Coordinates of C-alpha atoms in Angstrom, one line a residue:
M93 CA 155.3 69.3 127.7
T94 CA 157.1 71.5 129.4
P95 CA 155.5 74.7 131.0
D96 CA 157.3 77.2 128.8
V97 CA 156.1 75.2 125.7
L98 CA 152.6 75.2 127.1
L99 CA 152.7 78.9 127.7
T100 CA 154.1 79.6 124.2
V101 CA 151.5 77.5 122.4
S102 CA 148.8 79.4 124.5
L103 CA 150.3 82.8 123.9
F104 CA 150.6 82.0 119.8
T105 CA 147.1 80.6 119.9
L106 CA 145.5 83.6 121.9
A107 CA 147.4 86.1 119.5
C108 CA 146.2 84.2 116.4
A109 CA 142.6 84.2 117.8
V110 CA 142.5 88.1 118.8
V111 CA 144.0 89.1 115.2
V112 CA 141.5 87.0 113.2
G113 CA 138.6 87.8 115.7
G114 CA 139.4 91.5 115.2
A115 CA 139.4 91.1 111.7
G116 CA 136.1 89.3 112.0
L117 CA 134.4 92.1 113.9
L118 CA 135.4 94.7 111.5
T119 CA 134.4 92.9 108.4
L120 CA 130.7 92.0 110.1
R121 CA 130.7 96.0 111.0
L122 CA 131.3 96.5 107.3
L123 CA 128.5 94.0 106.5
S124 CA 126.2 95.1 108.8
R125 CA 123.6 96.2 105.9
T126 CA 124.0 92.8 103.9
S127 CA 122.2 89.8 104.2
L128 CA 122.4 87.4 107.3
V129 CA 123.9 84.4 105.1
L130 CA 126.9 86.5 104.2
Q131 CA 127.3 87.3 107.9
L132 CA 126.9 83.9 109.1
M133 CA 129.5 82.7 106.3
V134 CA 132.2 85.2 107.5
I135 CA 131.5 84.2 111.3
A136 CA 132.2 80.8 110.4
L137 CA 135.2 81.5 108.2
A138 CA 136.8 83.5 111.0
T139 CA 136.1 80.4 113.5
V140 CA 138.0 78.3 110.9
V141 CA 140.7 80.5 110.2
S142 CA 141.3 81.3 113.9
V143 CA 141.8 77.3 114.7
V144 CA 143.9 76.6 111.6
G145 CA 145.8 79.9 112.2
G146 CA 146.6 79.0 115.7
M147 CA 147.4 75.3 115.2
A148 CA 149.7 76.5 112.3
A149 CA 151.5 78.8 114.3
V150 CA 151.7 76.4 116.9
A151 CA 153.1 73.8 114.7
S152 CA 155.7 76.0 113.1
Q153 CA 157.2 76.8 116.5
T154 CA 157.2 72.9 117.7
Y155 CA 159.0 71.6 114.7
V156 CA 156.3 69.2 113.1
S157 CA 157.4 67.3 110.2
R158 CA 156.5 68.8 106.8
H159 CA 154.5 65.4 106.2
D160 CA 152.5 65.8 109.6
L161 CA 151.9 69.5 108.8
T162 CA 150.6 68.4 105.3
V163 CA 148.2 66.0 106.8
F164 CA 147.3 68.5 109.3
Y165 CA 146.1 71.1 106.7
S166 CA 144.4 68.4 104.6
V167 CA 142.2 67.4 107.7
A168 CA 141.8 71.1 108.6
S169 CA 140.7 72.3 105.0
V170 CA 138.2 69.5 105.0
A171 CA 136.9 70.2 108.3
G172 CA 136.6 73.8 107.4
L173 CA 134.7 73.1 104.2
V174 CA 132.2 71.1 106.0
S175 CA 131.6 73.9 108.6
L176 CA 131.2 76.7 105.8
A177 CA 128.6 74.2 104.1
M178 CA 127.1 73.8 107.3
A179 CA 127.0 77.4 107.9
A180 CA 125.6 78.1 104.7
V181 CA 122.7 75.6 105.1
L182 CA 122.0 77.2 108.5
S183 CA 121.9 80.8 107.0
R184 CA 120.0 79.8 104.3
Q185 CA 117.4 78.2 107.0
L186 CA 117.5 81.5 109.0
A187 CA 117.0 83.7 105.8
R188 CA 114.1 81.8 104.8
D189 CA 112.6 81.7 108.2
S190 CA 113.2 85.6 108.5
R191 CA 111.7 86.0 104.9
S192 CA 108.6 84.0 106.5
L193 CA 108.1 86.4 109.4
R194 CA 108.6 89.3 107.4
S195 CA 105.9 88.3 105.0
A196 CA 103.8 87.5 108.2
A197 CA 104.0 90.9 109.5
A198 CA 103.4 92.5 106.0
S199 CA 100.1 90.4 105.9
I200 CA 99.1 91.7 109.5
E201 CA 99.6 95.3 108.2
R202 CA 97.3 94.6 105.4
G203 CA 94.6 93.3 107.9
E204 CA 94.9 89.5 106.8
R205 CA 94.9 86.5 109.3
I206 CA 97.9 84.6 109.4
A207 CA 98.2 80.7 110.5
A208 CA 100.9 80.0 113.0
T209 CA 103.3 77.2 111.5
D210 CA 105.7 74.8 113.0
R211 CA 108.0 74.7 110.1
H212 CA 110.9 76.8 111.5
S213 CA 114.7 76.3 112.0
N214 CA 114.4 77.1 115.7
N215 CA 112.2 77.1 118.7
E216 CA 112.5 81.4 119.0
F217 CA 111.4 81.7 115.4
T218 CA 108.7 79.0 116.2
A219 CA 107.4 80.9 119.3
L220 CA 107.9 84.5 117.2
A221 CA 105.6 83.1 114.4
G222 CA 103.1 82.2 117.0
E223 CA 103.2 85.3 118.7
L224 CA 102.7 87.0 115.1
A225 CA 99.7 84.7 114.5
A226 CA 98.2 85.5 117.7
T227 CA 98.7 89.5 117.1
G228 CA 97.1 89.3 113.7
E229 CA 94.1 87.5 115.1
H230 CA 93.8 90.1 118.0
L231 CA 94.1 92.9 115.7
A232 CA 91.7 91.3 113.0
E233 CA 89.3 91.0 116.0
S234 CA 89.7 94.8 116.8
R235 CA 89.2 95.8 113.4
V236 CA 85.9 93.7 113.4
R237 CA 85.0 95.6 116.5
E238 CA 85.9 99.0 115.1
N239 CA 84.0 98.4 112.2
Q240 CA 80.8 97.3 114.1
I241 CA 81.3 100.4 116.4
E242 CA 81.6 102.6 113.3
E243 CA 78.7 101.1 111.8
S244 CA 76.9 101.5 115.2
R245 CA 77.7 105.1 115.4
H246 CA 76.4 105.7 111.7
E247 CA 73.2 104.1 112.5
L248 CA 72.7 106.0 115.8
I249 CA 73.4 109.4 113.8
A250 CA 70.8 108.2 111.0
W251 CA 68.2 107.2 113.8
I252 CA 68.8 110.1 116.0
S253 CA 68.3 112.6 112.9
H254 CA 65.2 110.7 112.0
D255 CA 63.9 110.7 115.5
L256 CA 64.4 114.3 116.2
R257 CA 63.2 115.3 112.6
T258 CA 59.8 113.6 113.3
P259 CA 58.4 115.5 116.5
L260 CA 60.2 118.9 115.5
A261 CA 58.1 118.6 111.9
G262 CA 55.2 117.9 113.9
I263 CA 55.7 120.6 116.5
R264 CA 56.4 123.1 113.5
A265 CA 53.1 122.0 111.7
M266 CA 51.0 122.5 114.8
A267 CA 52.6 125.7 115.7
E268 CA 51.9 127.0 112.3
A269 CA 48.3 125.7 112.3
L270 CA 47.8 127.7 115.4
E271 CA 49.4 131.1 114.2
D272 CA 47.3 130.9 111.2
G273 CA 44.2 130.3 113.5
M274 CA 43.3 127.3 111.7
V275 CA 42.8 124.8 114.6
E276 CA 39.0 124.2 116.0
D277 CA 40.6 122.9 119.3
P278 CA 43.8 124.5 120.4
E279 CA 43.7 122.8 123.8
R280 CA 44.3 119.3 121.9
Y281 CA 47.2 120.8 119.8
Y282 CA 49.0 122.1 123.1
T283 CA 48.4 118.6 124.7
Q284 CA 50.1 116.9 121.3
M285 CA 53.0 119.7 121.2
R286 CA 53.8 119.1 125.0
G287 CA 53.9 114.9 124.1
Q288 CA 56.1 115.8 121.2
V289 CA 58.6 118.0 123.5
D290 CA 58.5 115.2 126.0
R291 CA 59.6 112.9 123.4
L292 CA 62.3 115.0 122.5
T293 CA 63.5 115.7 126.1
G294 CA 63.4 111.9 126.7
M295 CA 65.7 111.4 123.8
V296 CA 68.1 114.3 124.9
D297 CA 68.1 112.6 128.2
D298 CA 69.0 108.9 126.7
L299 CA 71.7 110.9 124.6
F300 CA 73.3 112.3 127.9
E301 CA 73.1 109.3 129.7
L302 CA 74.6 107.5 127.0
S303 CA 77.6 110.0 126.8
K304 CA 78.3 109.7 130.6
I305 CA 78.3 105.9 130.6
H306 CA 80.9 106.0 127.4
S307 CA 83.2 108.4 128.8
G308 CA 83.1 107.0 132.2
T309 CA 81.6 109.7 134.1
L310 CA 78.5 108.0 135.3
R311 CA 78.4 107.9 139.0
L312 CA 76.3 105.7 141.3
R313 CA 74.6 106.6 144.4
L314 CA 74.8 103.4 146.0
Q315 CA 72.2 102.4 148.7
P316 CA 70.3 99.1 149.9
V317 CA 67.6 98.5 147.3
S318 CA 64.6 96.2 147.8
L319 CA 64.4 95.0 144.2
Y320 CA 60.7 93.9 144.6
D321 CA 59.7 97.4 145.6
L322 CA 61.7 99.0 143.2
I323 CA 60.5 96.7 139.9
S324 CA 57.0 96.5 141.2
D325 CA 56.9 100.4 141.3
T326 CA 58.3 100.9 137.9
V327 CA 56.0 98.3 136.3
A328 CA 53.2 100.2 138.0
G329 CA 54.4 103.2 136.2
L330 CA 54.4 101.6 132.9
W331 CA 50.9 99.5 133.1
P332 CA 48.7 102.3 131.6
I333 CA 51.0 102.4 128.3
A334 CA 50.8 98.5 128.2
Q335 CA 47.1 98.5 128.7
A336 CA 46.7 100.9 126.0
K337 CA 48.1 98.3 123.6
S338 CA 46.2 95.5 125.1
L339 CA 49.3 94.0 126.8
D340 CA 49.2 91.8 129.8
L341 CA 52.0 93.2 131.8
R342 CA 52.5 91.1 135.0
F343 CA 54.9 91.2 137.7
A344 CA 56.1 88.1 139.8
G345 CA 59.1 88.5 141.9
E346 CA 60.7 87.1 145.2
K347 CA 60.5 89.5 148.1
G348 CA 63.2 90.2 150.7
L349 CA 65.8 90.5 147.7
T350 CA 68.1 93.7 148.7
I351 CA 71.3 94.6 146.8
L352 CA 73.5 97.6 146.9
A353 CA 72.5 99.8 143.6
D354 CA 71.6 103.1 142.5
P355 CA 67.8 103.0 142.5
R356 CA 67.5 105.6 140.0
E357 CA 69.6 104.0 137.6
L358 CA 68.3 100.5 138.4
S359 CA 64.6 101.9 137.7
R360 CA 65.7 103.2 134.6
V361 CA 67.3 99.5 133.6
V362 CA 63.9 97.8 134.3
G363 CA 61.9 100.7 132.7
N364 CA 63.7 100.4 129.3
L365 CA 63.7 96.7 129.3
V366 CA 59.8 96.8 129.8
M367 CA 59.4 99.6 127.4
N368 CA 61.5 97.9 124.8
A369 CA 59.1 94.7 125.2
I370 CA 56.0 96.9 125.1
Q371 CA 57.1 98.6 121.8
H372 CA 57.6 95.2 120.1
S373 CA 54.8 93.0 121.6
P374 CA 51.7 92.6 119.4
A375 CA 48.4 93.4 121.2
G376 CA 47.0 90.8 123.4
S377 CA 50.2 89.1 124.3
S378 CA 51.7 89.2 127.6
I379 CA 55.0 90.4 129.2
V380 CA 56.5 88.8 132.4
V381 CA 58.8 90.7 134.6
S382 CA 60.5 88.6 137.5
V383 CA 63.2 88.9 140.0
T384 CA 64.7 85.5 141.6
A385 CA 67.9 84.9 143.6
S386 CA 70.6 82.7 141.9
T387 CA 73.2 81.0 144.0
G388 CA 76.7 80.4 142.5
S389 CA 78.4 77.2 142.4
G390 CA 82.1 76.5 142.5
A391 CA 85.2 78.4 143.6
G392 CA 85.0 82.2 143.5
A393 CA 81.2 82.0 142.5
T394 CA 79.0 84.9 143.2
D395 CA 75.4 85.1 144.5
H396 CA 73.1 87.1 141.8
A397 CA 69.8 88.7 141.8
V398 CA 68.4 88.0 138.3
I399 CA 66.0 90.5 136.9
S400 CA 64.2 89.0 133.8
V401 CA 61.7 90.5 131.3
T402 CA 60.2 88.1 128.9
D403 CA 57.9 88.9 126.0
A404 CA 55.9 87.4 123.2
A405 CA 57.0 89.6 120.5
G406 CA 58.9 87.0 118.1
G407 CA 62.7 85.9 118.6
I408 CA 65.4 87.9 117.5
P409 CA 67.3 86.4 114.5
E410 CA 70.7 84.5 115.9
Q411 CA 73.2 86.7 113.9
D412 CA 71.6 89.6 115.7
L413 CA 71.6 88.7 119.3
S414 CA 75.1 90.0 119.6
R415 CA 74.1 93.5 118.5
V416 CA 70.9 94.1 120.3
F417 CA 73.1 96.5 123.1
E418 CA 74.5 98.4 120.2
A419 CA 73.9 102.1 120.4
G420 CA 71.6 103.1 117.5
W421 CA 71.0 99.6 116.5
R422 CA 67.4 98.4 115.3
A423 CA 66.4 95.1 114.4
S424 CA 64.7 94.9 111.2
G425 CA 63.1 91.4 111.6
P426 CA 59.9 90.2 113.4
R427 CA 60.4 92.6 116.2
T428 CA 60.1 95.7 114.5
P429 CA 57.1 97.3 116.0
V430 CA 53.8 98.1 114.1
A431 CA 53.2 101.2 116.1
E432 CA 54.7 103.1 119.0
P433 CA 52.3 105.1 121.7
L434 CA 53.1 108.4 121.8
G435 CA 56.0 109.5 123.9
T436 CA 57.7 106.1 123.9
G437 CA 59.6 106.2 120.8
G438 CA 63.4 106.3 121.2
A439 CA 66.5 106.4 118.9
G440 CA 67.9 102.9 119.5
L441 CA 69.7 103.8 123.0
G442 CA 67.4 102.1 125.6
L443 CA 69.3 98.6 125.5
A444 CA 72.8 100.2 125.2
I445 CA 72.1 102.3 128.2
V446 CA 70.8 99.4 130.1
Q447 CA 74.2 97.5 129.2
G448 CA 76.1 100.6 130.5
I449 CA 74.4 100.9 133.9
V450 CA 74.4 97.1 134.6
R451 CA 78.2 97.2 133.9
A452 CA 78.5 100.0 136.1
H453 CA 77.1 97.7 138.9
H454 CA 79.4 95.0 138.2
G455 CA 76.4 92.9 136.7
E456 CA 75.8 91.3 133.3
V457 CA 73.0 91.8 131.0
R458 CA 72.2 89.1 128.5
V459 CA 69.3 88.2 126.0
R460 CA 68.2 84.8 124.5
N461 CA 65.1 83.7 122.6
V462 CA 62.2 81.6 124.0
P463 CA 59.2 80.0 122.5
G464 CA 57.4 82.9 121.0
G465 CA 59.6 85.8 122.0
C466 CA 62.7 86.4 123.8
R467 CA 64.2 87.0 127.5
F468 CA 66.2 89.7 128.8
E469 CA 68.1 89.0 131.8
V470 CA 70.0 91.3 134.3
L471 CA 72.2 89.6 136.7
L472 CA 73.4 91.8 139.6
P473 CA 75.8 91.0 142.5
R474 CA 74.2 90.6 145.9
H475 CA 77.5 91.2 147.8
P476 CA 78.3 94.9 148.4
I477 CA 80.4 96.6 145.5
A478 CA 82.8 99.8 145.8
T479 CA 81.4 102.9 145.3
R480 CA 82.6 104.3 142.1

């Protein structure tokens, strides 16, 4: 074939492809809001017409015999029909996958969990289906957490309302009795009123502390802290309350453990855990507070100081272990206190405050059941931490 003929063939083929391609693009633009099946059929048809048209134009210029031209058209027609059939099958598969993904997205919108499936026509749709399933799972978990937080908020409001109403009613009743002159021993009433005011002050302080934790405004004043001295002082301050309930409160700790922490906030952590044990422990039982060192193992492991408070107040139901640190939540099982010492009642905020303070120290707090009771553990890193 001479260069002139080759150039002529190329120009005819290019012209036919440009014309058919332009018509196909215009058709696709007009069909932009139609189904994917129809659009893929248009693409397949434009491809076949472009090839057949180009070859027909070239054949007419190279003086191919009528017989050969008929054979060519027959072969091109069969190939074109097969191509259109394959395009139809593929487009139906893509449309089915599209409907499946759209249904999955609608299920996610309704809050339903969906399962990932490998029954898709290509890897891209399979990967997209997997991402949708993972997204649905994350959203479902987020909804569960949101519902738990909302439930916890309602419980907190209910408990706060109840716990505020009780001392306020007592103060009002004692004040009215004093005003009416019906009290034989006013000093005793003054002492009781002061105790109720202290109780209210403690609840307000807890709410303020919790609000700082949740808003991220809690600021730690870090300094080297001897855990033995801090915990022993805290336990000694709560010993009279434990004695009033006939509880054996003991501290067994290692000396020489020093960490970088806020002594005031850390003392509050220990005090809340011990007070929680005192409130729920039956008379005659023991509460053991200890501090030990834990050496990490493996790459990236961190040495910790472990503060533990173990009581004999009965275990916590397994389904409730994950909720003990929620603000306002209280167990209704065997750990419900029979009676609270005056001034020690709370609004279910103590353990939530413990968790917030420990996390601010880059530590971890956890709870597990032990024979006859449960054990709270606070893990604090022994290496210096950055000031917040």
